[in-house]
Structures are given as C-alpha cells and as structure tokens.
PDB file of N, CA and C in Angstrom:
ATOM      1  N   MET A   1     105.330 104.747 124.159  1.00 48.00           N
ATOM      2  CA  MET A   1     106.838 105.695 124.667  1.00 48.00           C
ATOM      3  C   MET A   1     107.709 104.807 124.988  1.00 48.00           C
ATOM      4  N   HIS A   2     108.853 104.667 124.836  1.00 52.00           N
ATOM      5  CA  HIS A   2     109.946 103.218 125.392  1.00 52.00           C
ATOM      6  C   HIS A   2     110.661 103.978 126.456  1.00 52.00           C
ATOM      7  N   GLY A   3     110.065 105.526 127.075  1.00 54.00           N
ATOM      8  CA  GLY A   3     110.916 106.250 128.202  1.00 54.00           C
ATOM      9  C   GLY A   3     110.970 107.524 127.779  1.00 54.00           C
ATOM     10  N   ALA A   4     111.135 108.504 128.838  1.00 49.00           N
ATOM     11  CA  ALA A   4     110.860 109.313 129.185  1.00 49.00           C
ATOM     12  C   ALA A   4     112.380 110.102 128.425  1.00 49.00           C
ATOM     13  N   LYS A   5     113.136 110.046 127.990  1.00 52.00           N
ATOM     14  CA  LYS A   5     114.350 110.570 127.561  1.00 52.00           C
ATOM     15  C   LYS A   5     114.421 110.761 126.159  1.00 52.00           C
ATOM     16  N   ASN A   6     113.501 109.975 125.532  1.00 51.00           N
ATOM     17  CA  ASN A   6     113.852 110.332 123.961  1.00 51.00           C
ATOM     18  C   ASN A   6     113.289 111.181 123.209  1.00 51.00           C
ATOM     19  N   GLY A   7     113.187 112.034 123.019  1.00 49.00           N
ATOM     20  CA  GLY A   7     112.867 113.253 122.503  1.00 49.00           C
ATOM     21  C   GLY A   7     111.084 114.495 122.278  1.00 49.00           C
ATOM     22  N   ARG A   8     110.512 113.979 123.163  1.00 49.00           N
ATOM     23  CA  ARG A   8     109.171 114.242 123.228  1.00 49.00           C
ATOM     24  C   ARG A   8     109.077 115.205 124.150  1.00 49.00           C
ATOM     25  N   ASP A   9     108.725 116.458 123.579  1.00 45.00           N
ATOM     26  CA  ASP A   9     108.437 117.588 124.671  1.00 45.00           C
ATOM     27  C   ASP A   9     107.252 117.383 125.765  1.00 45.00           C
ATOM     28  N   CYS A  10     106.729 116.893 125.687  1.00 46.00           N
ATOM     29  CA  CYS A  10     105.263 116.757 126.551  1.00 46.00           C
ATOM     30  C   CYS A  10     105.552 115.954 127.475  1.00 46.00           C
ATOM     31  N   PHE A  11     106.378 114.973 127.183  1.00 49.00           N
ATOM     32  CA  PHE A  11     107.423 114.189 128.534  1.00 49.00           C
ATOM     33  C   PHE A  11     108.021 114.961 129.275  1.00 49.00           C
ATOM     34  N   GLU A  12     108.209 114.606 130.676  1.00 50.00           N
ATOM     35  CA  GLU A  12     109.595 115.408 131.665  1.00 50.00           C
ATOM     36  C   GLU A  12     110.070 113.850 132.237  1.00 50.00           C
ATOM     37  N   GLU A  13     111.477 114.137 131.955  1.00 52.00           N
ATOM     38  CA  GLU A  13     112.415 113.116 133.003  1.00 52.00           C
ATOM     39  C   GLU A  13     111.337 112.526 134.309  1.00 52.00           C
ATOM     40  N   THR A  14     111.192 113.313 135.152  1.00 54.00           N
ATOM     41  CA  THR A  14     110.633 113.446 136.483  1.00 54.00           C
ATOM     42  C   THR A  14     108.971 113.749 136.378  1.00 54.00           C
ATOM     43  N   GLU A  15     107.950 113.348 136.802  1.00 58.00           N
ATOM     44  CA  GLU A  15     107.955 113.878 138.015  1.00 58.00           C
ATOM     45  C   GLU A  15     106.903 113.908 138.576  1.00 58.00           C
ATOM     46  N   ASN A  16     106.783 114.757 139.486  1.00 58.00           N
ATOM     47  CA  ASN A  16     106.839 115.015 141.265  1.00 58.00           C
ATOM     48  C   ASN A  16     107.887 114.508 141.918  1.00 58.00           C
ATOM     49  N   GLY A  17     109.243 114.498 140.733  1.00 55.00           N
ATOM     50  CA  GLY A  17     110.420 114.369 141.558  1.00 55.00           C
ATOM     51  C   GLY A  17     110.242 112.370 141.751  1.00 55.00           C
ATOM     52  N   THR A  18     109.941 111.805 140.886  1.00 66.00           N
ATOM     53  CA  THR A  18     109.752 110.343 140.526  1.00 66.00           C
ATOM     54  C   THR A  18     110.803 110.185 139.381  1.00 66.00           C
ATOM     55  N   ASN A  19     111.678 109.027 139.502  1.00 70.00           N
ATOM     56  CA  ASN A  19     112.246 109.082 138.028  1.00 70.00           C
ATOM     57  C   ASN A  19     111.718 107.705 137.464  1.00 70.00           C
ATOM     58  N   TYR A  20     111.729 108.080 136.458  1.00 74.00           N
ATOM     59  CA  TYR A  20     111.418 106.782 135.432  1.00 74.00           C
ATOM     60  C   TYR A  20     112.161 105.714 134.737  1.00 74.00           C
ATOM     61  N   ASP A  21     113.597 105.642 135.070  1.00 78.00           N
ATOM     62  CA  ASP A  21     114.693 104.886 134.426  1.00 78.00           C
ATOM     63  C   ASP A  21     114.234 103.608 134.509  1.00 78.00           C
ATOM     64  N   ASN A  22     113.829 103.174 135.944  1.00 79.00           N
ATOM     65  CA  ASN A  22     113.084 101.785 135.957  1.00 79.00           C
ATOM     66  C   ASN A  22     112.283 101.353 135.097  1.00 79.00           C
ATOM     67  N   GLN A  23     111.562 102.145 134.393  1.00 79.00           N
ATOM     68  CA  GLN A  23     110.750 102.018 133.224  1.00 79.00           C
ATOM     69  C   GLN A  23     111.449 101.883 132.008  1.00 79.00           C
ATOM     70  N   SER A  24     112.357 102.592 131.382  1.00 86.00           N
ATOM     71  CA  SER A  24     113.233 103.130 130.294  1.00 86.00           C
ATOM     72  C   SER A  24     113.312 101.525 129.777  1.00 86.00           C
ATOM     73  N   ASN A  25     112.729 101.156 128.344  1.00 89.00           N
ATOM     74  CA  ASN A  25     112.782 100.130 128.059  1.00 89.00           C
ATOM     75  C   ASN A  25     114.710 100.098 127.122  1.00 89.00           C
ATOM     76  N   PRO A  26     115.189 101.141 126.563  1.00 89.00           N
ATOM     77  CA  PRO A  26     116.469 100.988 126.344  1.00 89.00           C
ATOM     78  C   PRO A  26     117.173 100.772 127.496  1.00 89.00           C
ATOM     79  N   LEU A  27     116.879 101.183 128.913  1.00 90.00           N
ATOM     80  CA  LEU A  27     117.873 101.083 129.795  1.00 90.00           C
ATOM     81  C   LEU A  27     117.550  99.594 130.251  1.00 90.00           C
ATOM     82  N   LEU A  28     116.355  98.963 130.283  1.00 87.00           N
ATOM     83  CA  LEU A  28     116.580  97.477 130.404  1.00 87.00           C
ATOM     84  C   LEU A  28     116.498  96.506 129.022  1.00 87.00           C
ATOM     85  N   ALA A  29     116.506  96.830 128.442  1.00 91.00           N
ATOM     86  CA  ALA A  29     116.995  95.919 127.374  1.00 91.00           C
ATOM     87  C   ALA A  29     118.113  94.831 127.374  1.00 91.00           C
ATOM     88  N   GLU A  30     119.187  95.434 128.412  1.00 91.00           N
ATOM     89  CA  GLU A  30     120.337  94.302 128.159  1.00 91.00           C
ATOM     90  C   GLU A  30     119.443  93.135 129.597  1.00 91.00           C
ATOM     91  N   ASN A  31     118.665  92.795 129.869  1.00 89.00           N
ATOM     92  CA  ASN A  31     117.877  92.386 130.905  1.00 89.00           C
ATOM     93  C   ASN A  31     117.206  91.177 130.315  1.00 89.00           C
ATOM     94  N   LEU A  32     116.551  91.661 128.220  1.00 90.00           N
ATOM     95  CA  LEU A  32     116.002  90.435 128.268  1.00 90.00           C
ATOM     96  C   LEU A  32     115.905  89.327 128.509  1.00 90.00           C
ATOM     97  N   LYS A  33     115.070  88.317 128.291  1.00 91.00           N
ATOM     98  CA  LYS A  33     114.819  86.956 127.907  1.00 91.00           C
ATOM     99  C   LYS A  33     113.921  86.550 127.621  1.00 91.00           C
ATOM    100  N   GLY A  34     114.196  85.763 126.517  1.00 91.00           N
ATOM    101  CA  GLY A  34     113.138  84.657 125.529  1.00 91.00           C
ATOM    102  C   GLY A  34     112.955  85.440 124.554  1.00 91.00           C
ATOM    103  N   LYS A  35     111.575  85.340 123.543  1.00 93.00           N
ATOM    104  CA  LYS A  35     111.838  86.011 122.107  1.00 93.00           C
ATOM    105  C   LYS A  35     111.142  87.182 122.709  1.00 93.00           C
ATOM    106  N   LEU A  36     111.218  87.513 121.031  1.00 95.00           N
ATOM    107  CA  LEU A  36     110.715  89.411 121.166  1.00 95.00           C
ATOM    108  C   LEU A  36     110.585  89.457 119.909  1.00 95.00           C
ATOM    109  N   LEU A  37     109.008  90.059 119.975  1.00 96.00           N
ATOM    110  CA  LEU A  37     108.470  90.346 118.491  1.00 96.00           C
ATOM    111  C   LEU A  37     108.186  92.278 118.866  1.00 96.00           C
ATOM    112  N   ILE A  38     109.104  92.960 117.745  1.00 95.00           N
ATOM    113  CA  ILE A  38     108.633  94.344 117.823  1.00 95.00           C
ATOM    114  C   ILE A  38     107.839  94.607 116.486  1.00 95.00           C
ATOM    115  N   THR A  39     107.060  95.619 116.855  1.00 95.00           N
ATOM    116  CA  THR A  39     106.044  95.567 116.026  1.00 95.00           C
ATOM    117  C   THR A  39     105.926  97.488 115.249  1.00 95.00           C
ATOM    118  N   HIS A  40     105.881  97.680 114.461  1.00 96.00           N
ATOM    119  CA  HIS A  40     105.789  99.235 114.566  1.00 96.00           C
ATOM    120  C   HIS A  40     105.317 100.294 113.661  1.00 96.00           C
ATOM    121  N   GLY A  41     103.896 100.893 113.715  1.00 95.00           N
ATOM    122  CA  GLY A  41     103.717 101.645 112.231  1.00 95.00           C
ATOM    123  C   GLY A  41     104.966 102.587 111.696  1.00 95.00           C
ATOM    124  N   THR A  42     105.213 103.579 110.588  1.00 94.00           N
ATOM    125  CA  THR A  42     106.129 103.582 110.038  1.00 94.00           C
ATOM    126  C   THR A  42     105.387 105.281 110.205  1.00 94.00           C
ATOM    127  N   LEU A  43     103.812 105.579 109.717  1.00 95.00           N
ATOM    128  CA  LEU A  43     103.809 106.849 110.082  1.00 95.00           C
ATOM    129  C   LEU A  43     103.067 106.897 111.555  1.00 95.00           C
ATOM    130  N   ASP A  44     103.315 106.171 112.542  1.00 95.00           N
ATOM    131  CA  ASP A  44     102.663 107.009 113.720  1.00 95.00           C
ATOM    132  C   ASP A  44     103.527 108.095 114.314  1.00 95.00           C
ATOM    133  N   THR A  45     101.967 109.011 115.165  1.00 93.00           N
ATOM    134  CA  THR A  45     102.594 109.572 114.986  1.00 93.00           C
ATOM    135  C   THR A  45     102.740 110.258 117.392  1.00 93.00           C
ATOM    136  N   ASN A  46     102.193 109.240 117.444  1.00 92.00           N
ATOM    137  CA  ASN A  46     101.793 109.050 119.527  1.00 92.00           C
ATOM    138  C   ASN A  46     103.073 108.109 119.599  1.00 92.00           C
ATOM    139  N   VAL A  47     103.785 107.433 118.752  1.00 91.00           N
ATOM    140  CA  VAL A  47     105.259 107.207 119.375  1.00 91.00           C
ATOM    141  C   VAL A  47     105.874 106.691 117.792  1.00 91.00           C
ATOM    142  N   PRO A  48     106.564 108.073 117.585  1.00 93.00           N
ATOM    143  CA  PRO A  48     107.239 108.128 116.363  1.00 93.00           C
ATOM    144  C   PRO A  48     108.352 106.570 116.102  1.00 93.00           C
ATOM    145  N   PRO A  49     108.579 106.453 115.273  1.00 94.00           N
ATOM    146  CA  PRO A  49     109.449 105.513 115.106  1.00 94.00           C
ATOM    147  C   PRO A  49     110.500 105.082 115.640  1.00 94.00           C
ATOM    148  N   PHE A  50     111.595 106.682 115.807  1.00 94.00           N
ATOM    149  CA  PHE A  50     112.630 106.719 115.796  1.00 94.00           C
ATOM    150  C   PHE A  50     112.649 106.418 117.660  1.00 94.00           C
ATOM    151  N   ASN A  51     111.469 106.196 118.335  1.00 93.00           N
ATOM    152  CA  ASN A  51     111.335 105.802 120.112  1.00 93.00           C
ATOM    153  C   ASN A  51     111.695 104.180 119.990  1.00 93.00           C
ATOM    154  N   THR A  52     110.741 103.432 118.758  1.00 94.00           N
ATOM    155  CA  THR A  52     111.211 102.017 118.935  1.00 94.00           C
ATOM    156  C   THR A  52     112.410 102.134 117.641  1.00 94.00           C
ATOM    157  N   LEU A  53     113.232 102.584 117.141  1.00 95.00           N
ATOM    158  CA  LEU A  53     114.522 102.984 116.777  1.00 95.00           C
ATOM    159  C   LEU A  53     115.587 102.981 118.282  1.00 95.00           C
ATOM    160  N   ILE A  54     115.135 103.644 119.208  1.00 95.00           N
ATOM    161  CA  ILE A  54     116.376 103.331 120.173  1.00 95.00           C
ATOM    162  C   ILE A  54     116.323 102.190 120.702  1.00 95.00           C
ATOM    163  N   VAL A  55     115.359 101.632 121.298  1.00 94.00           N
ATOM    164  CA  VAL A  55     114.761 100.543 122.113  1.00 94.00           C
ATOM    165  C   VAL A  55     116.022  99.212 121.038  1.00 94.00           C
ATOM    166  N   VAL A  56     115.497  99.067 119.412  1.00 96.00           N
ATOM    167  CA  VAL A  56     116.217  98.301 118.900  1.00 96.00           C
ATOM    168  C   VAL A  56     117.964  98.850 118.908  1.00 96.00           C
ATOM    169  N   ASN A  57     118.403  99.759 118.791  1.00 96.00           N
ATOM    170  CA  ASN A  57     119.554  99.961 119.209  1.00 96.00           C
ATOM    171  C   ASN A  57     120.427  99.828 120.867  1.00 96.00           C
ATOM    172  N   ALA A  58     119.551  99.935 121.774  1.00 96.00           N
ATOM    173  CA  ALA A  58     119.823  99.040 122.742  1.00 96.00           C
ATOM    174  C   ALA A  58     119.991  97.708 122.449  1.00 96.00           C
ATOM    175  N   LEU A  59     118.806  97.086 122.187  1.00 96.00           N
ATOM    176  CA  LEU A  59     119.203  95.306 122.209  1.00 96.00           C
ATOM    177  C   LEU A  59     119.852  95.276 121.237  1.00 96.00           C
ATOM    178  N   ILE A  60     120.780  95.568 120.284  1.00 97.00           N
ATOM    179  CA  ILE A  60     121.659  95.364 119.242  1.00 97.00           C
ATOM    180  C   ILE A  60     122.650  95.460 120.464  1.00 97.00           C
ATOM    181  N   GLU A  61     122.823  96.637 121.113  1.00 96.00           N
ATOM    182  CA  GLU A  61     124.263  96.932 121.537  1.00 96.00           C
ATOM    183  C   GLU A  61     124.180  95.762 122.827  1.00 96.00           C
ATOM    184  N   ALA A  62     123.143  95.281 123.174  1.00 96.00           N
ATOM    185  CA  ALA A  62     123.094  94.078 124.415  1.00 96.00           C
ATOM    186  C   ALA A  62     123.397  92.705 123.837  1.00 96.00           C
ATOM    187  N   ASN A  63     123.620  92.547 122.122  1.00 96.00           N
ATOM    188  CA  ASN A  63     123.051  91.502 121.815  1.00 96.00           C
ATOM    189  C   ASN A  63     122.549  90.592 121.775  1.00 96.00           C
ATOM    190  N   LYS A  64     121.106  91.486 122.110  1.00 96.00           N
ATOM    191  CA  LYS A  64     120.069  90.210 122.115  1.00 96.00           C
ATOM    192  C   LYS A  64     119.439  90.350 120.878  1.00 96.00           C
ATOM    193  N   ASP A  65     118.516  88.727 120.590  1.00 95.00           N
ATOM    194  CA  ASP A  65     117.538  88.654 119.604  1.00 95.00           C
ATOM    195  C   ASP A  65     116.337  88.769 119.577  1.00 95.00           C
ATOM    196  N   PHE A  66     116.019  89.688 118.456  1.00 96.00           N
ATOM    197  CA  PHE A  66     114.560  90.041 118.925  1.00 96.00           C
ATOM    198  C   PHE A  66     114.081  90.024 116.914  1.00 96.00           C
ATOM    199  N   ASP A  67     113.064  89.955 116.987  1.00 97.00           N
ATOM    200  CA  ASP A  67     112.353  90.042 115.697  1.00 97.00           C
ATOM    201  C   ASP A  67     111.336  91.445 115.616  1.00 97.00           C
ATOM    202  N   MET A  68     111.084  92.168 114.417  1.00 97.00           N
ATOM    203  CA  MET A  68     110.914  93.670 114.065  1.00 97.00           C
ATOM    204  C   MET A  68     109.962  93.174 112.934  1.00 97.00           C
ATOM    205  N   ILE A  69     108.872  94.006 112.750  1.00 96.00           N
ATOM    206  CA  ILE A  69     108.130  94.240 112.136  1.00 96.00           C
ATOM    207  C   ILE A  69     108.189  95.660 111.879  1.00 96.00           C
ATOM    208  N   MET A  70     108.233  96.327 110.852  1.00 95.00           N
ATOM    209  CA  MET A  70     107.841  97.512 110.499  1.00 95.00           C
ATOM    210  C   MET A  70     106.724  97.608 109.330  1.00 95.00           C
ATOM    211  N   LEU A  71     105.626  98.334 109.106  1.00 95.00           N
ATOM    212  CA  LEU A  71     104.277  98.508 108.876  1.00 95.00           C
ATOM    213  C   LEU A  71     104.269 100.049 108.024  1.00 95.00           C
ATOM    214  N   PRO A  72     104.297  99.504 106.798  1.00 95.00           N
ATOM    215  CA  PRO A  72     104.640 100.464 105.956  1.00 95.00           C
ATOM    216  C   PRO A  72     103.099 101.231 105.972  1.00 95.00           C
ATOM    217  N   ASN A  73     103.168 102.676 105.716  1.00 94.00           N
ATOM    218  CA  ASN A  73     101.869 103.754 105.779  1.00 94.00           C
ATOM    219  C   ASN A  73     100.782 103.581 107.034  1.00 94.00           C
ATOM    220  N   ARG A  74     101.215 102.910 108.207  1.00 93.00           N
ATOM    221  CA  ARG A  74     100.949 102.500 109.315  1.00 93.00           C
ATOM    222  C   ARG A  74     100.536 103.553 110.321  1.00 93.00           C
ATOM    223  N   SER A  75      99.496 103.573 111.110  1.00 93.00           N
ATOM    224  CA  SER A  75      99.959 104.981 111.956  1.00 93.00           C
ATOM    225  C   SER A  75      99.820 103.373 113.378  1.00 93.00           C
ATOM    226  N   HIS A  76      99.564 103.847 114.600  1.00 90.00           N
ATOM    227  CA  HIS A  76      99.306 103.933 115.741  1.00 90.00           C
ATOM    228  C   HIS A  76      98.488 102.002 116.478  1.00 90.00           C
ATOM    229  N   GLY A  77      97.453 102.295 115.276  1.00 87.00           N
ATOM    230  CA  GLY A  77      95.810 100.863 115.407  1.00 87.00           C
ATOM    231  C   GLY A  77      96.478 100.082 114.379  1.00 87.00           C
ATOM    232  N   PHE A  78      97.160  99.179 114.522  1.00 89.00           N
ATOM    233  CA  PHE A  78      97.368  98.137 113.644  1.00 89.00           C
ATOM    234  C   PHE A  78      97.041  96.689 114.214  1.00 89.00           C
ATOM    235  N   TYR A  79      97.070  96.449 114.801  1.00 86.00           N
ATOM    236  CA  TYR A  79      97.201  95.405 115.832  1.00 86.00           C
ATOM    237  C   TYR A  79      95.459  94.593 115.438  1.00 86.00           C
ATOM    238  N   SER A  80      94.935  94.981 114.544  1.00 88.00           N
ATOM    239  CA  SER A  80      93.411  94.361 114.299  1.00 88.00           C
ATOM    240  C   SER A  80      93.560  94.036 112.958  1.00 88.00           C
ATOM    241  N   GLU A  81      94.807  94.393 112.069  1.00 92.00           N
ATOM    242  CA  GLU A  81      94.534  94.101 110.902  1.00 92.00           C
ATOM    243  C   GLU A  81      95.317  92.696 110.542  1.00 92.00           C
ATOM    244  N   PRO A  82      94.000  92.123 109.812  1.00 92.00           N
ATOM    245  CA  PRO A  82      94.541  90.400 109.401  1.00 92.00           C
ATOM    246  C   PRO A  82      95.967  90.281 109.309  1.00 92.00           C
ATOM    247  N   PHE A  83      96.623  90.539 108.542  1.00 94.00           N
ATOM    248  CA  PHE A  83      98.461  90.342 108.695  1.00 94.00           C
ATOM    249  C   PHE A  83      99.142  90.464 109.816  1.00 94.00           C
ATOM    250  N   MET A  84      98.464  91.440 110.487  1.00 94.00           N
ATOM    251  CA  MET A  84      99.452  92.001 111.976  1.00 94.00           C
ATOM    252  C   MET A  84      98.635  90.311 112.982  1.00 94.00           C
ATOM    253  N   MET A  85      97.677  90.368 112.958  1.00 94.00           N
ATOM    254  CA  MET A  85      96.717  89.026 113.640  1.00 94.00           C
ATOM    255  C   MET A  85      97.791  87.755 113.579  1.00 94.00           C
ATOM    256  N   ARG A  86      97.669  87.423 112.197  1.00 94.00           N
ATOM    257  CA  ARG A  86      98.417  86.324 111.875  1.00 94.00           C
ATOM    258  C   ARG A  86      99.446  86.551 112.531  1.00 94.00           C
ATOM    259  N   LYS A  87     100.308  87.769 112.268  1.00 95.00           N
ATOM    260  CA  LYS A  87     101.931  87.596 112.906  1.00 95.00           C
ATOM    261  C   LYS A  87     102.230  87.416 113.885  1.00 95.00           C
ATOM    262  N   ARG A  88     100.997  87.994 114.752  1.00 94.00           N
ATOM    263  CA  ARG A  88     101.052  87.579 116.671  1.00 94.00           C
ATOM    264  C   ARG A  88     101.006  86.480 116.917  1.00 94.00           C
ATOM    265  N   TRP A  89     100.112  86.003 116.413  1.00 94.00           N
ATOM    266  CA  TRP A  89      99.331  84.489 116.527  1.00 94.00           C
ATOM    267  C   TRP A  89     100.476  83.388 116.244  1.00 94.00           C
ATOM    268  N   ASP A  90     100.772  83.954 114.970  1.00 96.00           N
ATOM    269  CA  ASP A  90     102.222  82.880 114.606  1.00 96.00           C
ATOM    270  C   ASP A  90     103.243  82.727 115.282  1.00 96.00           C
ATOM    271  N   TYR A  91     103.654  83.959 116.276  1.00 96.00           N
ATOM    272  CA  TYR A  91     104.663  84.221 117.041  1.00 96.00           C
ATOM    273  C   TYR A  91     104.678  83.717 118.227  1.00 96.00           C
ATOM    274  N   PHE A  92     103.352  83.657 118.667  1.00 95.00           N
ATOM    275  CA  PHE A  92     102.725  82.810 119.767  1.00 95.00           C
ATOM    276  C   PHE A  92     103.284  81.023 120.016  1.00 95.00           C
ATOM    277  N   VAL A  93     102.703  81.020 118.479  1.00 96.00           N
ATOM    278  CA  VAL A  93     102.116  79.711 117.895  1.00 96.00           C
ATOM    279  C   VAL A  93     103.596  79.216 118.095  1.00 96.00           C
ATOM    280  N   LYS A  94     104.249  79.682 117.632  1.00 96.00           N
ATOM    281  CA  LYS A  94     105.645  78.976 117.095  1.00 96.00           C
ATOM    282  C   LYS A  94     106.550  79.287 118.914  1.00 96.00           C
ATOM    283  N   HIS A  95     106.526  80.294 119.318  1.00 95.00           N
ATOM    284  CA  HIS A  95     107.807  80.283 120.669  1.00 95.00           C
ATOM    285  C   HIS A  95     106.508  79.779 121.404  1.00 95.00           C
ATOM    286  N   LEU A  96     105.935  79.909 121.986  1.00 93.00           N
ATOM    287  CA  LEU A  96     105.347  79.106 123.136  1.00 93.00           C
ATOM    288  C   LEU A  96     104.550  77.618 123.014  1.00 93.00           C
ATOM    289  N   LYS A  97     104.158  77.482 122.012  1.00 95.00           N
ATOM    290  CA  LYS A  97     103.673  76.205 121.960  1.00 95.00           C
ATOM    291  C   LYS A  97     104.956  75.076 121.340  1.00 95.00           C
ATOM    292  N   ASN A  98     105.930  75.854 120.571  1.00 95.00           N
ATOM    293  CA  ASN A  98     106.986  75.324 119.838  1.00 95.00           C
ATOM    294  C   ASN A  98     106.652  74.010 118.966  1.00 95.00           C
ATOM    295  N   THR A  99     105.533  74.838 117.531  1.00 96.00           N
ATOM    296  CA  THR A  99     105.238  74.145 116.361  1.00 96.00           C
ATOM    297  C   THR A  99     105.566  75.166 115.564  1.00 96.00           C
ATOM    298  N   ASP A 100     105.038  74.553 114.613  1.00 96.00           N
ATOM    299  CA  ASP A 100     105.155  75.423 113.266  1.00 96.00           C
ATOM    300  C   ASP A 100     103.638  75.839 112.941  1.00 96.00           C
ATOM    301  N   PRO A 101     102.852  77.214 112.955  1.00 94.00           N
ATOM    302  CA  PRO A 101     102.065  77.536 112.433  1.00 94.00           C
ATOM    303  C   PRO A 101     101.470  77.040 111.358  1.00 94.00           C
ATOM    304  N   PRO A 102     100.538  77.134 111.069  1.00 92.00           N
ATOM    305  CA  PRO A 102      99.896  77.092 109.577  1.00 92.00           C
ATOM    306  C   PRO A 102     100.510  77.956 108.621  1.00 92.00           C
ATOM    307  N   LYS A 103     100.566  78.112 107.296  1.00 92.00           N
ATOM    308  CA  LYS A 103     100.959  78.678 106.634  1.00 92.00           C
ATOM    309  C   LYS A 103     100.240  79.724 106.110  1.00 92.00           C
ATOM    310  N   GLU A 104     100.285  80.899 106.383  1.00 91.00           N
ATOM    311  CA  GLU A 104      99.034  81.972 105.572  1.00 91.00           C
ATOM    312  C   GLU A 104      98.055  81.853 105.813  1.00 91.00           C
ATOM    313  N   TYR A 105      97.680  81.235 107.447  1.00 90.00           N
ATOM    314  CA  TYR A 105      96.378  81.029 107.748  1.00 90.00           C
ATOM    315  C   TYR A 105      95.224  82.275 107.595  1.00 90.00           C
ATOM    316  N   GLU A 106      94.568  82.275 107.188  1.00 89.00           N
ATOM    317  CA  GLU A 106      93.503  83.396 107.383  1.00 89.00           C
ATOM    318  C   GLU A 106      92.691  83.150 108.121  1.00 89.00           C
ATOM    319  N   PHE A 107      92.157  83.941 109.519  1.00 83.00           N
ATOM    320  CA  PHE A 107      91.612  84.097 110.222  1.00 83.00           C
ATOM    321  C   PHE A 107      89.468  84.515 109.496  1.00 83.00           C
ATOM    322  N   GLY A 108      88.748  83.478 109.960  1.00 77.00           N
ATOM    323  CA  GLY A 108      87.663  83.568 109.674  1.00 77.00           C
ATOM    324  C   GLY A 108      87.519  82.959 108.529  1.00 77.00           C
ATOM    325  N   GLN A 109      88.222  82.011 108.602  1.00 65.00           N
ATOM    326  CA  GLN A 109      88.338  81.489 107.105  1.00 65.00           C
ATOM    327  C   GLN A 109      88.033  80.088 107.468  1.00 65.00           C
ATOM    328  N   ASN A 110      86.865  78.946 106.942  1.00 56.00           N
ATOM    329  CA  ASN A 110      86.972  77.689 107.350  1.00 56.00           C
ATOM    330  C   ASN A 110      87.259  76.805 106.392  1.00 56.00           C
TER     331      ASN A 110
END
C-alpha cells in the first residue's frame, strides 16, 4: 500500500486521529533523489497494480526518473524468482557499484 487514500475500504485515512500523509508515497514522489526501481505483479491482490500506478503518475508529474518492471501473471511474492533476483542484483551493481553486471547472470551457476 502506497498511501491510505488509494481506494481500499479496509484502510482509513486516519487511525486514532493520526494522519498518514507523511508516509504516502505519491505525496513524497517529488522528494525522490537517486535511482528507483519499481516492480509489481500484475495479479497482486494485496496491493493492486493501480496503487503502484498512482505512485508512477506522481513521479511522472514530478519529472522524476525511475525504472519499472511489471511482472505478468505474478502475485505479491515474486522476489525470490530467479529473474527478479537478477534484475534487483543488476540494479544494485549498476547503480551502487557503478559497473555493468554480467549479462543474464544465473544464480547458483558456476
């Protein structure tokens, strides 16, 4: 969930009088610095894709650069899939180590 106002009836805008706007990703998009990789499964029912697209739209409106991978036919827990592990690792190597990762590296292969 990227913010309490994204259309989920089970989440309230306030809880016990607390406003959560300071934790809302769409409202914070203009503050982004550095690199951002957004990934989302297209069949996610825990955090529906439209929630991530609200953040994407806020990033576009704030003229921020980001990278995005939509994984077809995936639900909420795809992070241990080999493709996603490699893409995440590649992103870290490229943007934190400032070097090109090995092309199409396969984990567990020597």
